[in-house]
Structure formats: structure tokens, C-alpha cells
Amino acid sequence: MKRIFGAKNNKEPPPSIQDASDRINKRGESVEDKVKRLDAELCKYKEQIKRTRPGPAQEAIKARAMRVLKQKKMYEGQRDMLYNQTFNLDQVSFAAEGLKDAQQTMTALKSANKELKGMMKTVKIQDIDNLQDEMMDLMDVSSEIQETLGRSYNVPDDIDEDDLMGELESLEADMGNETEADGVPSYLQPDKEPDLDEELNLPPPPNRDTRPQQGRAQAEDEWGLPAVPRASLRG
């Protein structure tokens, strides 16, 4: 059978964008190394031309320098071409990644839309309105219960509000009479410190005569009393 129809060729998968980009970057690095090596060779030839006198030797060095310069220009062109290819591959890669992100976003939105539709089937606006009405009725009933429980049993129902207002005005008038010049009622003023001497009725202390006595001054002890002679203490 294989001889008649032939064997199926196993084709390798095409390279991805990342594989192609890596390969081109590797080639660009190789060309960049060649350009740097040619730059070093050109610098060497420049130094030789400066040290060599005009003549056949200098012309030969210039010819070699021109050949190296042409190679450098060729490699620089290849390097720029490879960099442009890498740039194009990066643009394609960015576009592909953007499309993948868009596909994932669309898939997530479709799943969320399906889930929301299933949830909306279980929730009805009429049921929510009915629930809100029931809650408001329950709150009103709760307020009435609290108001009923908070009534005072000692307050009679036949109290006239005009009489209460009259008593309040008279109380305010009495409080106004107690205020002093600074406008502060007496019950708000700070208490004065009591005078202990007036409360205890203590006699005033005796006035000590501090004038110097004529003749011999009498000695006093540390409490201001006449000192006892030492002879009388010995007995």
C-alpha cells in the first residue's frame, strides 16, 4: 500500500514567532561582533597611516583600510536589515498577544453573561417590592409597640399645657431675680471659702510688744517665752 499511495510525510510544525525572532536576534549579534572587529582593524590602519610617510607603503595600507571599510558597510546593512525583521516580528507578536487577550476577555464575558441570566431568573422585582412593603409594615408595628410600652402611668391625662407654660415662665422669672450683675445665677457661682476664725469665734492673738526694753533685756527661748535661768534648773 505504501508503494502505491506513498508514505505520508511527517512535516515539522512551522516555527513560531518567538523562534524566528530568537534566530534573527542571534544572527544580528553575530553580525554586530563582525562590525566591532572591523572597527578595531580600521583603527589600527588609521594609526599605521599616520606613522607612515606618503608613498607606496601608505597607499597599500589605505587600500586595505578601504577594503575593511567596505566590509563594515556591508555588515552594517545586514545588521540593520535583521533589526528591521526583528521589529516586524515583535509587532506581529504584540498583535497576536492582543488578539489572544481579546479572545479570553470575550470568553469570560460570555460566561459571566450566562451566569447573570441564570441568577436573574431567580430574582424578581415584584418579590423585592413585596419584601420592602412587608419590612416597612413590620417597622411601623415595631414603632407602635415601642411607643405603647414607653407610656408613663403616673401622668394624668387632664393636665393643661397652658398651666405648665405658666409655671415654667414663673420659674424662669425667679431664676432671673437670682442673677447678679455679671448675669450668672447664684447657684452657678463658685462657693466662697469659709472663714475659720469667724466660725470658731477665736480671740485675736495678743499683740507682742517688739519695742526694746530699757535696761537689761530678758532672754527668750525658741518659742518666744522668757527663758528659765540655768541655775534654777540645777536646783
C-alpha positions as a Markdown table, in Angstrom:
| # | Residue | x | y | z |
|---|---|---|---|---|
| 1 | Met | 0.0 | 0.0 | 0.0 |
| 2 | Lys | 2.8 | 2.4 | 0.8 |
| 3 | Arg | 4.4 | 1.7 | -2.6 |
| 4 | Ile | 1.1 | 2.5 | -4.4 |
| 5 | Phe | -0.1 | 5.6 | -2.4 |
| 6 | Gly | 3.2 | 6.6 | -0.9 |
| 7 | Ala | 4.1 | 7.1 | 2.7 |
| 8 | Lys | 2.7 | 10.2 | 4.5 |
| 9 | Asn | 5.4 | 12.7 | 5.1 |
| 10 | Asn | 5.7 | 13.9 | 8.7 |
| 11 | Lys | 6.0 | 17.6 | 8.3 |
| 12 | Glu | 7.6 | 19.6 | 11.1 |
| 13 | Pro | 5.4 | 22.2 | 12.6 |
| 14 | Pro | 6.1 | 25.8 | 11.3 |
| 15 | Pro | 8.4 | 27.9 | 13.6 |
| 16 | Ser | 6.7 | 30.2 | 15.9 |
| 17 | Ile | 7.1 | 33.9 | 16.0 |
| 18 | Gln | 9.3 | 33.7 | 19.1 |
| 19 | Asp | 11.6 | 31.1 | 17.5 |
| 20 | Ala | 12.0 | 33.2 | 14.4 |
| 21 | Ser | 12.7 | 36.3 | 16.5 |
| 22 | Asp | 15.3 | 34.4 | 18.6 |
| 23 | Arg | 17.1 | 33.1 | 15.4 |
| 24 | Ile | 17.2 | 36.6 | 13.8 |
| 25 | Asn | 18.5 | 38.2 | 17.1 |
| 26 | Lys | 21.3 | 35.6 | 17.2 |
| 27 | Arg | 22.3 | 36.4 | 13.6 |
| 28 | Gly | 22.2 | 40.1 | 14.4 |
| 29 | Glu | 24.5 | 39.6 | 17.4 |
| 30 | Ser | 26.9 | 37.7 | 15.1 |
| 31 | Val | 27.0 | 40.5 | 12.6 |
| 32 | Glu | 27.4 | 43.0 | 15.3 |
| 33 | Asp | 30.5 | 41.2 | 16.5 |
| 34 | Lys | 32.0 | 41.3 | 13.0 |
| 35 | Val | 31.3 | 45.0 | 12.8 |
| 36 | Lys | 33.1 | 45.6 | 16.0 |
| 37 | Arg | 36.1 | 43.5 | 14.9 |
| 38 | Leu | 36.3 | 45.5 | 11.6 |
| 39 | Asp | 36.1 | 48.8 | 13.6 |
| 40 | Ala | 39.2 | 47.7 | 15.6 |
| 41 | Glu | 41.0 | 46.8 | 12.4 |
| 42 | Leu | 40.2 | 50.2 | 10.9 |
| 43 | Cys | 41.6 | 52.0 | 14.0 |
| 44 | Lys | 44.8 | 50.0 | 13.6 |
| 45 | Tyr | 45.1 | 51.0 | 9.9 |
| 46 | Lys | 44.5 | 54.7 | 10.8 |
| 47 | Glu | 47.4 | 54.6 | 13.2 |
| 48 | Gln | 49.6 | 53.0 | 10.6 |
| 49 | Ile | 48.7 | 55.6 | 8.0 |
| 50 | Lys | 49.6 | 58.4 | 10.5 |
| 51 | Arg | 53.0 | 56.9 | 11.2 |
| 52 | Thr | 53.8 | 56.0 | 7.6 |
| 53 | Arg | 55.3 | 58.5 | 5.2 |
| 54 | Pro | 53.5 | 59.2 | 1.9 |
| 55 | Gly | 54.4 | 56.6 | -0.7 |
| 56 | Pro | 53.6 | 53.1 | -1.9 |
| 57 | Ala | 53.5 | 51.7 | 1.7 |
| 58 | Gln | 50.9 | 54.2 | 2.8 |
| 59 | Glu | 48.9 | 53.6 | -0.3 |
| 60 | Ala | 48.9 | 49.9 | 0.4 |
| 61 | Ile | 47.6 | 50.5 | 3.9 |
| 62 | Lys | 44.9 | 52.8 | 2.6 |
| 63 | Ala | 43.8 | 50.1 | 0.1 |
| 64 | Arg | 43.5 | 47.5 | 2.9 |
| 65 | Ala | 41.6 | 50.1 | 5.0 |
| 66 | Met | 39.2 | 50.8 | 2.1 |
| 67 | Arg | 38.5 | 47.0 | 1.8 |
| 68 | Val | 37.8 | 46.7 | 5.5 |
| 69 | Leu | 35.6 | 49.8 | 5.4 |
| 70 | Lys | 33.5 | 48.2 | 2.5 |
| 71 | Gln | 33.1 | 45.0 | 4.5 |
| 72 | Lys | 32.0 | 47.1 | 7.5 |
| 73 | Lys | 29.3 | 48.9 | 5.4 |
| 74 | Met | 28.1 | 45.6 | 4.1 |
| 75 | Tyr | 27.8 | 44.1 | 7.6 |
| 76 | Glu | 26.1 | 47.2 | 8.9 |
| 77 | Gly | 23.5 | 46.9 | 6.1 |
| 78 | Gln | 22.8 | 43.3 | 7.1 |
| 79 | Arg | 22.6 | 44.2 | 10.7 |
| 80 | Asp | 20.0 | 46.9 | 10.0 |
| 81 | Met | 18.0 | 44.6 | 7.9 |
| 82 | Leu | 18.0 | 41.9 | 10.6 |
| 83 | Tyr | 16.9 | 44.5 | 13.2 |
| 84 | Asn | 14.0 | 45.6 | 10.9 |
| 85 | Gln | 12.9 | 42.0 | 10.6 |
| 86 | Thr | 13.0 | 41.6 | 14.4 |
| 87 | Phe | 11.0 | 44.8 | 14.8 |
| 88 | Asn | 8.3 | 43.4 | 12.3 |
| 89 | Leu | 8.2 | 40.1 | 14.2 |
| 90 | Asp | 7.7 | 41.9 | 17.5 |
| 91 | Gln | 4.8 | 43.9 | 16.0 |
| 92 | Val | 3.2 | 40.7 | 14.8 |
| 93 | Ser | 3.8 | 39.1 | 18.2 |
| 94 | Phe | 2.2 | 42.0 | 20.0 |
| 95 | Ala | -0.8 | 41.9 | 17.7 |
| 96 | Ala | -1.2 | 38.1 | 18.3 |
| 97 | Glu | -1.0 | 38.5 | 22.0 |
| 98 | Gly | -3.6 | 41.3 | 21.9 |
| 99 | Leu | -6.0 | 39.0 | 19.9 |
| 100 | Lys | -5.4 | 36.2 | 22.4 |
| 101 | Asp | -6.3 | 38.6 | 25.3 |
| 102 | Ala | -9.4 | 39.7 | 23.4 |
| 103 | Gln | -10.5 | 36.1 | 22.9 |
| 104 | Gln | -10.0 | 35.4 | 26.6 |
| 105 | Thr | -11.9 | 38.5 | 27.5 |
| 106 | Met | -14.8 | 37.6 | 25.2 |
| 107 | Thr | -14.9 | 34.1 | 26.7 |
| 108 | Ala | -15.0 | 35.5 | 30.3 |
| 109 | Leu | -17.8 | 38.0 | 29.3 |
| 110 | Lys | -19.9 | 35.2 | 27.7 |
| 111 | Ser | -19.6 | 33.1 | 30.8 |
| 112 | Ala | -20.4 | 36.0 | 33.1 |
| 113 | Asn | -23.4 | 36.9 | 31.0 |
| 114 | Lys | -24.7 | 33.3 | 31.1 |
| 115 | Glu | -24.3 | 33.2 | 34.9 |
| 116 | Leu | -26.1 | 36.6 | 35.3 |
| 117 | Lys | -29.0 | 35.5 | 33.2 |
| 118 | Gly | -29.4 | 32.4 | 35.4 |
| 119 | Met | -29.3 | 34.5 | 38.6 |
| 120 | Met | -31.8 | 37.0 | 37.2 |
| 121 | Lys | -34.3 | 34.2 | 36.7 |
| 122 | Thr | -34.3 | 33.5 | 40.5 |
| 123 | Val | -34.7 | 37.2 | 41.4 |
| 124 | Lys | -38.0 | 39.1 | 40.6 |
| 125 | Ile | -38.6 | 42.8 | 41.1 |
| 126 | Gln | -42.2 | 42.1 | 42.3 |
| 127 | Asp | -40.9 | 39.9 | 45.1 |
| 128 | Ile | -38.4 | 42.6 | 46.1 |
| 129 | Asp | -41.2 | 45.2 | 46.2 |
| 130 | Asn | -43.4 | 43.0 | 48.3 |
| 131 | Leu | -40.5 | 42.3 | 50.7 |
| 132 | Gln | -39.8 | 46.0 | 51.1 |
| 133 | Asp | -43.5 | 46.7 | 51.8 |
| 134 | Glu | -43.6 | 43.9 | 54.4 |
| 135 | Met | -40.5 | 45.3 | 56.1 |
| 136 | Met | -42.0 | 48.8 | 56.3 |
| 137 | Asp | -45.2 | 47.4 | 57.8 |
| 138 | Leu | -43.1 | 45.5 | 60.4 |
| 139 | Met | -41.1 | 48.6 | 61.3 |
| 140 | Asp | -44.3 | 50.6 | 61.8 |
| 141 | Val | -45.7 | 47.9 | 64.0 |
| 142 | Ser | -42.5 | 47.8 | 66.0 |
| 143 | Ser | -42.6 | 51.6 | 66.5 |
| 144 | Glu | -46.2 | 51.5 | 67.7 |
| 145 | Ile | -45.2 | 48.7 | 70.2 |
| 146 | Gln | -42.2 | 50.7 | 71.5 |
| 147 | Glu | -44.4 | 53.8 | 71.9 |
| 148 | Thr | -47.1 | 51.9 | 73.7 |
| 149 | Leu | -44.5 | 50.3 | 76.1 |
| 150 | Gly | -42.9 | 53.7 | 76.8 |
| 151 | Arg | -46.0 | 55.4 | 78.1 |
| 152 | Ser | -46.0 | 56.8 | 81.7 |
| 153 | Tyr | -48.7 | 55.6 | 84.0 |
| 154 | Asn | -48.3 | 58.4 | 86.6 |
| 155 | Val | -49.0 | 61.3 | 84.3 |
| 156 | Pro | -52.7 | 62.2 | 84.3 |
| 157 | Asp | -54.4 | 62.9 | 81.0 |
| 158 | Asp | -56.2 | 66.1 | 82.1 |
| 159 | Ile | -53.0 | 68.3 | 82.5 |
| 160 | Asp | -53.4 | 71.6 | 80.8 |
| 161 | Glu | -50.4 | 72.7 | 78.8 |
| 162 | Asp | -51.1 | 76.4 | 79.4 |
| 163 | Asp | -50.7 | 75.9 | 83.2 |
| 164 | Leu | -47.4 | 74.1 | 82.6 |
| 165 | Met | -46.2 | 77.0 | 80.5 |
| 166 | Gly | -47.2 | 79.5 | 83.2 |
| 167 | Glu | -45.3 | 77.6 | 85.8 |
| 168 | Leu | -42.3 | 77.4 | 83.5 |
| 169 | Glu | -42.4 | 81.2 | 83.0 |
| 170 | Ser | -42.6 | 81.9 | 86.7 |
| 171 | Leu | -39.7 | 79.6 | 87.3 |
| 172 | Glu | -37.6 | 81.4 | 84.7 |
| 173 | Ala | -38.6 | 84.8 | 86.4 |
| 174 | Asp | -37.4 | 83.5 | 89.8 |
| 175 | Met | -34.1 | 82.3 | 88.3 |
| 176 | Gly | -33.7 | 85.7 | 86.7 |
| 177 | Asn | -34.0 | 87.5 | 90.0 |
| 178 | Glu | -31.2 | 85.5 | 91.5 |
| 179 | Thr | -28.7 | 86.5 | 88.8 |
| 180 | Glu | -26.1 | 89.1 | 89.6 |
| 181 | Ala | -24.6 | 92.0 | 87.6 |
| 182 | Asp | -22.5 | 89.6 | 85.6 |
| 183 | Gly | -25.5 | 87.6 | 84.6 |
| 184 | Val | -24.6 | 84.4 | 86.4 |
| 185 | Pro | -27.2 | 82.8 | 88.7 |
| 186 | Ser | -26.3 | 82.4 | 92.3 |
| 187 | Tyr | -26.5 | 78.6 | 92.1 |
| 188 | Leu | -23.9 | 78.7 | 89.3 |
| 189 | Gln | -21.4 | 81.0 | 91.1 |
| 190 | Pro | -18.4 | 79.4 | 92.8 |
| 191 | Asp | -18.6 | 78.8 | 96.5 |
| 192 | Lys | -16.6 | 81.2 | 98.8 |
| 193 | Glu | -14.1 | 79.7 | 101.1 |
| 194 | Pro | -15.4 | 79.9 | 104.7 |
| 195 | Asp | -13.5 | 81.9 | 107.3 |
| 196 | Leu | -12.5 | 79.5 | 110.1 |
| 197 | Asp | -11.8 | 82.3 | 112.6 |
| 198 | Glu | -15.3 | 83.7 | 112.3 |
| 199 | Glu | -16.9 | 80.2 | 112.6 |
| 200 | Leu | -14.8 | 79.2 | 115.6 |
| 201 | Asn | -15.1 | 82.7 | 117.4 |
| 202 | Leu | -11.4 | 82.6 | 118.3 |
| 203 | Pro | -10.0 | 85.7 | 120.1 |
| 204 | Pro | -7.4 | 87.7 | 118.3 |
| 205 | Pro | -3.7 | 86.8 | 119.1 |
| 206 | Pro | -2.1 | 89.1 | 121.8 |
| 207 | Asn | 0.0 | 91.9 | 120.4 |
| 208 | Arg | 3.6 | 91.4 | 121.3 |
| 209 | Asp | 5.5 | 94.5 | 122.2 |
| 210 | Thr | 8.5 | 94.4 | 120.0 |
| 211 | Arg | 10.0 | 97.6 | 121.4 |
| 212 | Pro | 13.3 | 97.2 | 123.1 |
| 213 | Gln | 13.0 | 97.2 | 127.0 |
| 214 | Gln | 15.0 | 99.7 | 128.9 |
| 215 | Gly | 17.8 | 98.3 | 131.0 |
| 216 | Arg | 18.6 | 94.7 | 130.8 |
| 217 | Ala | 16.9 | 92.7 | 128.0 |
| 218 | Gln | 15.3 | 89.5 | 129.1 |
| 219 | Ala | 16.3 | 86.4 | 127.2 |
| 220 | Glu | 13.7 | 84.3 | 125.4 |
| 221 | Asp | 13.6 | 80.7 | 124.3 |
| 222 | Glu | 12.8 | 79.5 | 120.8 |
| 223 | Trp | 9.0 | 79.8 | 121.4 |
| 224 | Gly | 9.2 | 83.5 | 122.4 |
| 225 | Leu | 8.8 | 82.8 | 126.2 |
| 226 | Pro | 11.1 | 84.0 | 128.9 |
| 227 | Ala | 14.0 | 81.7 | 129.3 |
| 228 | Val | 14.5 | 79.9 | 132.6 |
| 229 | Pro | 17.9 | 80.5 | 134.2 |
| 230 | Arg | 20.2 | 77.6 | 134.2 |
| 231 | Ala | 20.9 | 77.9 | 137.9 |
| 232 | Ser | 17.2 | 77.3 | 138.8 |
| 233 | Leu | 17.3 | 74.2 | 136.6 |
| 234 | Arg | 20.2 | 72.7 | 138.5 |
| 235 | Gly | 18.3 | 73.1 | 141.7 |
